[in-house]
XYZ file of N, CA, C and O in Angstrom:
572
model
N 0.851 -1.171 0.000
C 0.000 0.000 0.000
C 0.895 1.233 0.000
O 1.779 1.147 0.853
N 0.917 2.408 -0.750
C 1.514 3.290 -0.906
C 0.452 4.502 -0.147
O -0.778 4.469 -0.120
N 1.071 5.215 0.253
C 0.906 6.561 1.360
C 1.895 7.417 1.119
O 3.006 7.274 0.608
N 1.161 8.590 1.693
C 2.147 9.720 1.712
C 2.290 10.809 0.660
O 1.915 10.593 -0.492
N 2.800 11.923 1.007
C 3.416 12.909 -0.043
C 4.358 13.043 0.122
O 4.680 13.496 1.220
N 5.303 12.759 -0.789
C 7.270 13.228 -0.952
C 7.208 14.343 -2.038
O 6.336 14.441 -2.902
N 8.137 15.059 -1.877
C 8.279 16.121 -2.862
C 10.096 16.099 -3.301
O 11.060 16.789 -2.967
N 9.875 14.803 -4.294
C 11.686 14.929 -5.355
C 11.568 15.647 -6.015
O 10.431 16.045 -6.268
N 12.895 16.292 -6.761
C 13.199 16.899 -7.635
C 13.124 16.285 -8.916
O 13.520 15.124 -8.817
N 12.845 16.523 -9.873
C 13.714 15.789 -11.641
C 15.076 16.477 -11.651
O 15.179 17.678 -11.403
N 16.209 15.630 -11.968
C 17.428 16.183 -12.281
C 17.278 16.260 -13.668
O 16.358 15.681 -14.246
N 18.206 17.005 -14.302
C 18.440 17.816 -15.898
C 18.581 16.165 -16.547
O 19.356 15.924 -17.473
N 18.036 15.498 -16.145
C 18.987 13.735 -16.997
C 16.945 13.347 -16.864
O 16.476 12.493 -17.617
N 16.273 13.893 -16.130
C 14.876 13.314 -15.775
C 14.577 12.048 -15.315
O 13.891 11.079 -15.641
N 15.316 12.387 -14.464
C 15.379 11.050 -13.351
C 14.734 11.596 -11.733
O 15.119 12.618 -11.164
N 13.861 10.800 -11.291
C 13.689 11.270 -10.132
C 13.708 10.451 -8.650
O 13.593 9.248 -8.887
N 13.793 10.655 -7.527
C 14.598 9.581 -6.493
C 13.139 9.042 -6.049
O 12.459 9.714 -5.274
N 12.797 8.124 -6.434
C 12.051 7.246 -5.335
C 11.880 7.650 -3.490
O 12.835 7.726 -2.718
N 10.755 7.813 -3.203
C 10.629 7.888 -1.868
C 11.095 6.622 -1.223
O 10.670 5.531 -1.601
N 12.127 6.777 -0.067
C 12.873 5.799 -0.069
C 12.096 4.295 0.675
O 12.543 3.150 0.614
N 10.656 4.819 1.448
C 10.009 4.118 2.033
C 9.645 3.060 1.209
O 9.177 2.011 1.653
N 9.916 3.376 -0.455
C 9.179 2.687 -1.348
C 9.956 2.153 -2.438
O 9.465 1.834 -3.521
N 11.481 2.036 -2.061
C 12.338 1.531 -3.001
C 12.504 0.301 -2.868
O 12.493 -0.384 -3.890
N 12.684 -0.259 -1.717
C 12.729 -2.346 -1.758
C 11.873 -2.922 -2.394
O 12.211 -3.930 -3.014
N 9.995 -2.302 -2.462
C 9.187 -2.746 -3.084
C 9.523 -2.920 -4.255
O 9.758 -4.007 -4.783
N 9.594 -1.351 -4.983
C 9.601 -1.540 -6.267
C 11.366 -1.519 -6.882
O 11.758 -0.580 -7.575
N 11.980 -2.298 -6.627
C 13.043 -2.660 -6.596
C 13.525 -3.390 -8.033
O 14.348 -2.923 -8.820
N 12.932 -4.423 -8.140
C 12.997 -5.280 -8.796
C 11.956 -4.378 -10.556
O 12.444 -4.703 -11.638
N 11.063 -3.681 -10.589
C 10.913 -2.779 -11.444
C 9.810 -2.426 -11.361
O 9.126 -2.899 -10.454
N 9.259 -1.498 -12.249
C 7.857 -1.068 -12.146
C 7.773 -0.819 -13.379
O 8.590 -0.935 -14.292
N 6.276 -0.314 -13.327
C 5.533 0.327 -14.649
C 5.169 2.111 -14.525
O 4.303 2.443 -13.716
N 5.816 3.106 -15.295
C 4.645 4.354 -15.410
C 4.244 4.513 -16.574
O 4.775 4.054 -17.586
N 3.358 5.120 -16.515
C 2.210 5.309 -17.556
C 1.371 6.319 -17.167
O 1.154 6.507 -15.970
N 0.746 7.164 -18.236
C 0.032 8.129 -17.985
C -0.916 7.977 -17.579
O -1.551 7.016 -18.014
N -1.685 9.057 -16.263
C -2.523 8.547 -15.552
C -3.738 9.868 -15.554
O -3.484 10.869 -16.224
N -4.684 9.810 -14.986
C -5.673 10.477 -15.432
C -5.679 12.285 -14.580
O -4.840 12.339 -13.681
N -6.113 13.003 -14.689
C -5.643 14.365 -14.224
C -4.535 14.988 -14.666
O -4.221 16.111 -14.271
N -3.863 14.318 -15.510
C -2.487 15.087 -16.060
C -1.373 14.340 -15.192
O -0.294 14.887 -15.421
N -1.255 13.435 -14.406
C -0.312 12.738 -13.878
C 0.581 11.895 -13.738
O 0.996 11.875 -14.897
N 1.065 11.331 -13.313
C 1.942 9.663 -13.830
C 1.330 8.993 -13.001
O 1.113 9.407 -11.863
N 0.857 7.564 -13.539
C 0.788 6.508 -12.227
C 1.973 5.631 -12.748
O 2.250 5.341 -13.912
N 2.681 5.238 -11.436
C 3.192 4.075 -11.228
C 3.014 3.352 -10.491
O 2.691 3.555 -9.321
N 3.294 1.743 -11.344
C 2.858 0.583 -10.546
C 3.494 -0.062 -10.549
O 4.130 -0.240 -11.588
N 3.765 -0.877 -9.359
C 4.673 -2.488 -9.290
C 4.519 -3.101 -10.397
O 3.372 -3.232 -10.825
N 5.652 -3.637 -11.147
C 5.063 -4.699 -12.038
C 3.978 -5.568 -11.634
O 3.087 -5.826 -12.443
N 3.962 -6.087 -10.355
C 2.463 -7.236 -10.249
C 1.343 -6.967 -10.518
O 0.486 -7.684 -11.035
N 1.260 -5.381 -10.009
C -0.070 -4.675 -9.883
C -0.354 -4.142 -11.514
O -1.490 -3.760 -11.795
N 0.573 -4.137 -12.416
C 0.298 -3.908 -13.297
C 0.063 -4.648 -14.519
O -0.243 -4.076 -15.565
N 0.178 -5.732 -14.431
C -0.141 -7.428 -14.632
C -1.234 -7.636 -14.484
O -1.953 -8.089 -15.375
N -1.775 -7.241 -12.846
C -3.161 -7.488 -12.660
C -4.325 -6.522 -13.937
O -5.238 -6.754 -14.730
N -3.392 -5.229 -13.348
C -4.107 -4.555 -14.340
C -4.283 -4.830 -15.848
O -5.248 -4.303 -16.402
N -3.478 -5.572 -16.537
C -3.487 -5.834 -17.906
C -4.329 -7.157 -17.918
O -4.826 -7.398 -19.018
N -4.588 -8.043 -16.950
C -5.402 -8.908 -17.298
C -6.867 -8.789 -16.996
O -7.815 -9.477 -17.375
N -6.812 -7.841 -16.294
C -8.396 -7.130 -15.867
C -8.707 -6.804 -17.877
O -9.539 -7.410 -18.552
N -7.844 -5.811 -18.337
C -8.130 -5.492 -19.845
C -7.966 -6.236 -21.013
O -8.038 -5.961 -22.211
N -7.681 -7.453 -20.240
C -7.553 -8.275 -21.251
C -8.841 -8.998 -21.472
O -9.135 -9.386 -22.603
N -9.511 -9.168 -20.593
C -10.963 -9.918 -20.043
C -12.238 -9.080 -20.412
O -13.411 -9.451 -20.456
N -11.455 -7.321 -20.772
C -12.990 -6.672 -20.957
C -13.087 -6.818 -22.484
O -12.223 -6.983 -23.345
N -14.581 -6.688 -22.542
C -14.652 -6.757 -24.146
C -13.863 -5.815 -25.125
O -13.515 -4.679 -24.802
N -13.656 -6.285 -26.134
C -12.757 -5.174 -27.351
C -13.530 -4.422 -27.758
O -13.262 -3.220 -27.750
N -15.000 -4.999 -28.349
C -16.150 -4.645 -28.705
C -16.512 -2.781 -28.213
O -17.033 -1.884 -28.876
N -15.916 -2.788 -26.672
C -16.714 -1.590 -25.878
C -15.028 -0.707 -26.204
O -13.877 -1.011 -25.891
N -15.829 0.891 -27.238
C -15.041 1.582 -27.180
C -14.069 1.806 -26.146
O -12.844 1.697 -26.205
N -14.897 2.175 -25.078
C -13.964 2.789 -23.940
C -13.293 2.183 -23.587
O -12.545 2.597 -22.702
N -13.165 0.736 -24.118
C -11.704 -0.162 -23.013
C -10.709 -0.367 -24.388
O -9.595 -0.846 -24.180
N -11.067 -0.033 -25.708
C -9.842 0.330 -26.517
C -9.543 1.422 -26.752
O -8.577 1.665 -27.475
N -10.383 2.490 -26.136
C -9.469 3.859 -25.644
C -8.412 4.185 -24.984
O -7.308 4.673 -25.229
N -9.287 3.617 -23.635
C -8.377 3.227 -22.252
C -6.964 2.571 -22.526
O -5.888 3.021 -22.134
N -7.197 1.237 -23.392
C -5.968 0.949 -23.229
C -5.212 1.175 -24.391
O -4.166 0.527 -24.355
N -5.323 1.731 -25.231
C -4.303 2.359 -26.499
C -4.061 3.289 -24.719
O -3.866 2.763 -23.623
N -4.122 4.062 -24.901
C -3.634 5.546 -24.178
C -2.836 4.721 -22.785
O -1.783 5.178 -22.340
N -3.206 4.006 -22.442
C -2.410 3.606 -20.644
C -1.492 2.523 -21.553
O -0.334 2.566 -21.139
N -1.617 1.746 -22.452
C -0.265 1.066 -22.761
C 0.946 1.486 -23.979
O 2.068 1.004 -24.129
N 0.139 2.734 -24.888
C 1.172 3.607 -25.607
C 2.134 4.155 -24.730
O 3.278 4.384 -25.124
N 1.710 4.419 -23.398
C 2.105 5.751 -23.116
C 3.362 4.653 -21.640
O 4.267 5.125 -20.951
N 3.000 3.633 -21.668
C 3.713 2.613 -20.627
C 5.368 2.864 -20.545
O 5.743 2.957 -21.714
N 6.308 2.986 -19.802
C 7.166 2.533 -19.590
C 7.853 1.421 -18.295
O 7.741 1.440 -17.070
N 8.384 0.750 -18.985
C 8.883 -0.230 -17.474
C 10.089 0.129 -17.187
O 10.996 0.112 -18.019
N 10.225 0.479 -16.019
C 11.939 0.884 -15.553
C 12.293 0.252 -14.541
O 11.537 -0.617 -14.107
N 13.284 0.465 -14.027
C 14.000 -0.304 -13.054
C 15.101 0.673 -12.324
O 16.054 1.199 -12.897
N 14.780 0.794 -11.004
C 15.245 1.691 -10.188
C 17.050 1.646 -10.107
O 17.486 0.652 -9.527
N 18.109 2.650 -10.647
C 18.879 2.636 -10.279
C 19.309 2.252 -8.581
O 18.511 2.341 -7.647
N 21.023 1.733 -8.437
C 21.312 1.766 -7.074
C 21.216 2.552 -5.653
O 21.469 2.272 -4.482
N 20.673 3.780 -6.424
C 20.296 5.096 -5.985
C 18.772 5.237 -5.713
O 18.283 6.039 -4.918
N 18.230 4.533 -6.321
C 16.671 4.714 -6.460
C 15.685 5.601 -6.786
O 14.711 6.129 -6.249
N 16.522 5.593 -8.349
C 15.741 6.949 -8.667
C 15.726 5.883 -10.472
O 16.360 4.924 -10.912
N 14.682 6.734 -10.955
C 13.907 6.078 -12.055
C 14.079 7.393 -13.209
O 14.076 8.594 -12.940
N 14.202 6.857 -14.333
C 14.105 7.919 -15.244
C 12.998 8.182 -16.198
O 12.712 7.355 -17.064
N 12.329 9.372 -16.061
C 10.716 9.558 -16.839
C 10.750 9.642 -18.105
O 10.204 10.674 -18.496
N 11.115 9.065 -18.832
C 10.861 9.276 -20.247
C 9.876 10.935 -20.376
O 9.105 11.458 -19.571
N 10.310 11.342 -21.647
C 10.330 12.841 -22.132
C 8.904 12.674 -22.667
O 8.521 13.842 -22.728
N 7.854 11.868 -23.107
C 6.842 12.171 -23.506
C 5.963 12.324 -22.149
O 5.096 13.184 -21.995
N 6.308 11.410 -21.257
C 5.556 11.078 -20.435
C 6.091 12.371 -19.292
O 5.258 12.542 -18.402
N 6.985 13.030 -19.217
C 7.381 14.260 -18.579
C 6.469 15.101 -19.344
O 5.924 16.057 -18.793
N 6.276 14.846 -20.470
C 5.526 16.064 -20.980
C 4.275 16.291 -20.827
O 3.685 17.294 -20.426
N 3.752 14.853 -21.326
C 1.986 14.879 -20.437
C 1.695 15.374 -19.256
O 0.595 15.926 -19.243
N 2.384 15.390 -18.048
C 2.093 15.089 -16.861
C 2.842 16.905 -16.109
O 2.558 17.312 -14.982
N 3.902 17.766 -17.246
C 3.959 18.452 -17.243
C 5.279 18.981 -15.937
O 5.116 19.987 -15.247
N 6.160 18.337 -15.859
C 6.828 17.904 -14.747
C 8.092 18.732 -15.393
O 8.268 18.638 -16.608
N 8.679 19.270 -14.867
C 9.868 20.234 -15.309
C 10.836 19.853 -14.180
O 11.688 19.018 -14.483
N 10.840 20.399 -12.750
C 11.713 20.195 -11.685
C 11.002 19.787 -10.667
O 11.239 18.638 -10.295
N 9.813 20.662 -9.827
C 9.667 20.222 -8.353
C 8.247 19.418 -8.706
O 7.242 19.828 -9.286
N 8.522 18.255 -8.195
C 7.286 17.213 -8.350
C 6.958 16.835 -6.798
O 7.726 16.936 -5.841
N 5.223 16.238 -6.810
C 4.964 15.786 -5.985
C 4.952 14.615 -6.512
O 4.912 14.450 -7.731
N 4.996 13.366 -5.394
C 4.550 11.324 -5.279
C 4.058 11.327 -4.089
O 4.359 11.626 -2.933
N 2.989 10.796 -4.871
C 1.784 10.414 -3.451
C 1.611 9.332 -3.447
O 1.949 8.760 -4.483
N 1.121 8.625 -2.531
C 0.858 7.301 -2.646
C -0.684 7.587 -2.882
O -1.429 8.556 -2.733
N -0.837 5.944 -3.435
C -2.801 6.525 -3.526
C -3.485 4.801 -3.386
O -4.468 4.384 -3.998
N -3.156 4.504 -3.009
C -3.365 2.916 -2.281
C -2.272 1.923 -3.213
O -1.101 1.796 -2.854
N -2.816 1.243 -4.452
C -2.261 0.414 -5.146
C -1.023 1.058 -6.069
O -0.294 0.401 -6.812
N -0.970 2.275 -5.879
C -0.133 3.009 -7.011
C 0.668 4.096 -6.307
O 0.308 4.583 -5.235
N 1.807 4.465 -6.981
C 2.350 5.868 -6.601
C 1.721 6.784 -7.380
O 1.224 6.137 -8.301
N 1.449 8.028 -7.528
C 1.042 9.069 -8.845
C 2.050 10.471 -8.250
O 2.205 11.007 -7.153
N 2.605 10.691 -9.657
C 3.489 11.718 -9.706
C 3.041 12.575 -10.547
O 2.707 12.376 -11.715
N 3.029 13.845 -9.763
C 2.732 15.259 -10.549
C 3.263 16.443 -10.247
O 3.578 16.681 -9.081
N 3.433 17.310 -11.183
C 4.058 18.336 -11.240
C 3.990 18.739 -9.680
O 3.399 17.869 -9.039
N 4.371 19.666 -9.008
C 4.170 20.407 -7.881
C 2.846 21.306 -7.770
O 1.780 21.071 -7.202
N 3.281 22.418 -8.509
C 2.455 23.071 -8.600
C 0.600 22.605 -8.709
O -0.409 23.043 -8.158
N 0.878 21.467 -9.760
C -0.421 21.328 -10.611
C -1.083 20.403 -8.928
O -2.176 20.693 -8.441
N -0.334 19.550 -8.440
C -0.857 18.834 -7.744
C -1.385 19.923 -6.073
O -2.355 19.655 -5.363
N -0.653 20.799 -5.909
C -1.065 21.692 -4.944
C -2.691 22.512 -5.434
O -3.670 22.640 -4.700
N -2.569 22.932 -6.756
C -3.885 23.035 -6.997
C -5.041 22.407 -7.135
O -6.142 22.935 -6.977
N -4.756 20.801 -7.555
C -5.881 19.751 -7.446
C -6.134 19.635 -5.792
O -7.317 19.583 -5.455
N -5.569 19.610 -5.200
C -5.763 19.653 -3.795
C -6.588 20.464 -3.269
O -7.552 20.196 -2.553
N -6.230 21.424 -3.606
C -6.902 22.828 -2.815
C -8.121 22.776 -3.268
O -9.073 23.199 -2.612
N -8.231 22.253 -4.435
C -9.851 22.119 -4.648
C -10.795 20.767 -4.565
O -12.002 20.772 -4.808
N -10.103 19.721 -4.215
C -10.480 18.732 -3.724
C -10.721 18.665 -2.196
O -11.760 18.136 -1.804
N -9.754 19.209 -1.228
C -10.238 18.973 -0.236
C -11.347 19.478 0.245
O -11.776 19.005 1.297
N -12.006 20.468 -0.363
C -13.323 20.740 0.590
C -14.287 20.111 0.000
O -15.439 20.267 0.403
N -14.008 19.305 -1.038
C -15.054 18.693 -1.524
C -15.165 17.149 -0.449
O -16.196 16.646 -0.004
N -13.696 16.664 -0.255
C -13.474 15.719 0.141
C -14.080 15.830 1.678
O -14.671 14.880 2.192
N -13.837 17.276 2.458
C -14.879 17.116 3.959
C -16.201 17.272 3.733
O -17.069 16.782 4.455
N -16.417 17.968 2.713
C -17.774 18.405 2.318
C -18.651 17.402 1.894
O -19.723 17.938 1.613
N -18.698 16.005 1.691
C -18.989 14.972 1.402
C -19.798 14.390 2.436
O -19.421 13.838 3.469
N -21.338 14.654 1.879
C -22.343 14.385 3.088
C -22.948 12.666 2.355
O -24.060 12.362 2.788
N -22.413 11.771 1.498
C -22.673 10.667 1.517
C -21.645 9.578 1.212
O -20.795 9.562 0.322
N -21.919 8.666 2.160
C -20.466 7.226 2.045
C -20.151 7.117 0.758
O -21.073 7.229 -0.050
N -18.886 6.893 0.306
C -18.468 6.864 -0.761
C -18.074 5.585 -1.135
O -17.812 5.261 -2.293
N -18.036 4.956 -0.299
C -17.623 3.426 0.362
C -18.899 3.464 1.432
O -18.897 4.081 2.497
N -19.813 2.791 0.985
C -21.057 2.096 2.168
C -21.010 1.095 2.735
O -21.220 -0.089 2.472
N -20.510 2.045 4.113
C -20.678 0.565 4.989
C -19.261 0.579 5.617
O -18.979 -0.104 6.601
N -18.301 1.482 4.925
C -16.875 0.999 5.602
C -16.324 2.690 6.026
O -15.641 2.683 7.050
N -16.460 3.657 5.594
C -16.253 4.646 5.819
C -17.620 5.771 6.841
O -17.375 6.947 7.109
């Protein structure tokens, strides 16, 4: 389970350091890929396995799951964390997600998601009052 907000840098090479709480996990390698809000998700390779066989199972037939996955597996890279633990973002996927130097990584249960600084301080600010402001379970029954 991933948690938290870290705030790495991108160095001029676009590499950025893994929160270190979260480097043994994804050690062995991961997946990013463009993720929805303008962001990166990354995932463990397992979790992203799971995820490809979830899309492998939905129909072809239904536009939206050969939307979905042209766009989340064009846009895929698998990397593998230097000794250092830092990963390098490929330049398209820096570009989607709009990431120049100061980035946020959040954890968000099954995934890390990385976004610009800025952009992610503003999704915030307008999410959280929605997020207290939330007068029905969003999860029934557990929240």
């Amino acid at each position: 389970m991933f948690l938290g907000t870290h705030h790495p840098r991108l160095d001029e090479k676009g590499r950025l350091f893994l929160p270190a709480k979260y480097r043994e996990e994804l050690a062995e390698g991961l997946v990013i890929t463009k993720g929805q809000e303008r962001c990166l998700y990354v995932f463990p390779v397992e979790e992203f396995q799971r995820i490809t066989e979830a899309l492998r199972t939905a129909p072809v037939t239904a536009k939206a799951v050969r939307d979905y996955s042209r766009v989340l597996f064009a846009g895929a890279s698998d990397e593998t964390p230097d000794k250092q633990g830092r990963i390098t973002i490929p330049q398209g996927l820096r570009e989607y997600a709009g990431l120049r130097r100061d980035c946020a990584v959040i954890g968000a249960n099954t995934r890390l998601e990385i976004w610009d600084a800025a952009a992610w301080d503003t999704y915030l600010a307008a999410q959280e009052q929605a997020f207290s402001d939330l007068s029905e379970e969003v999860l029934p029954g557990i929240l």
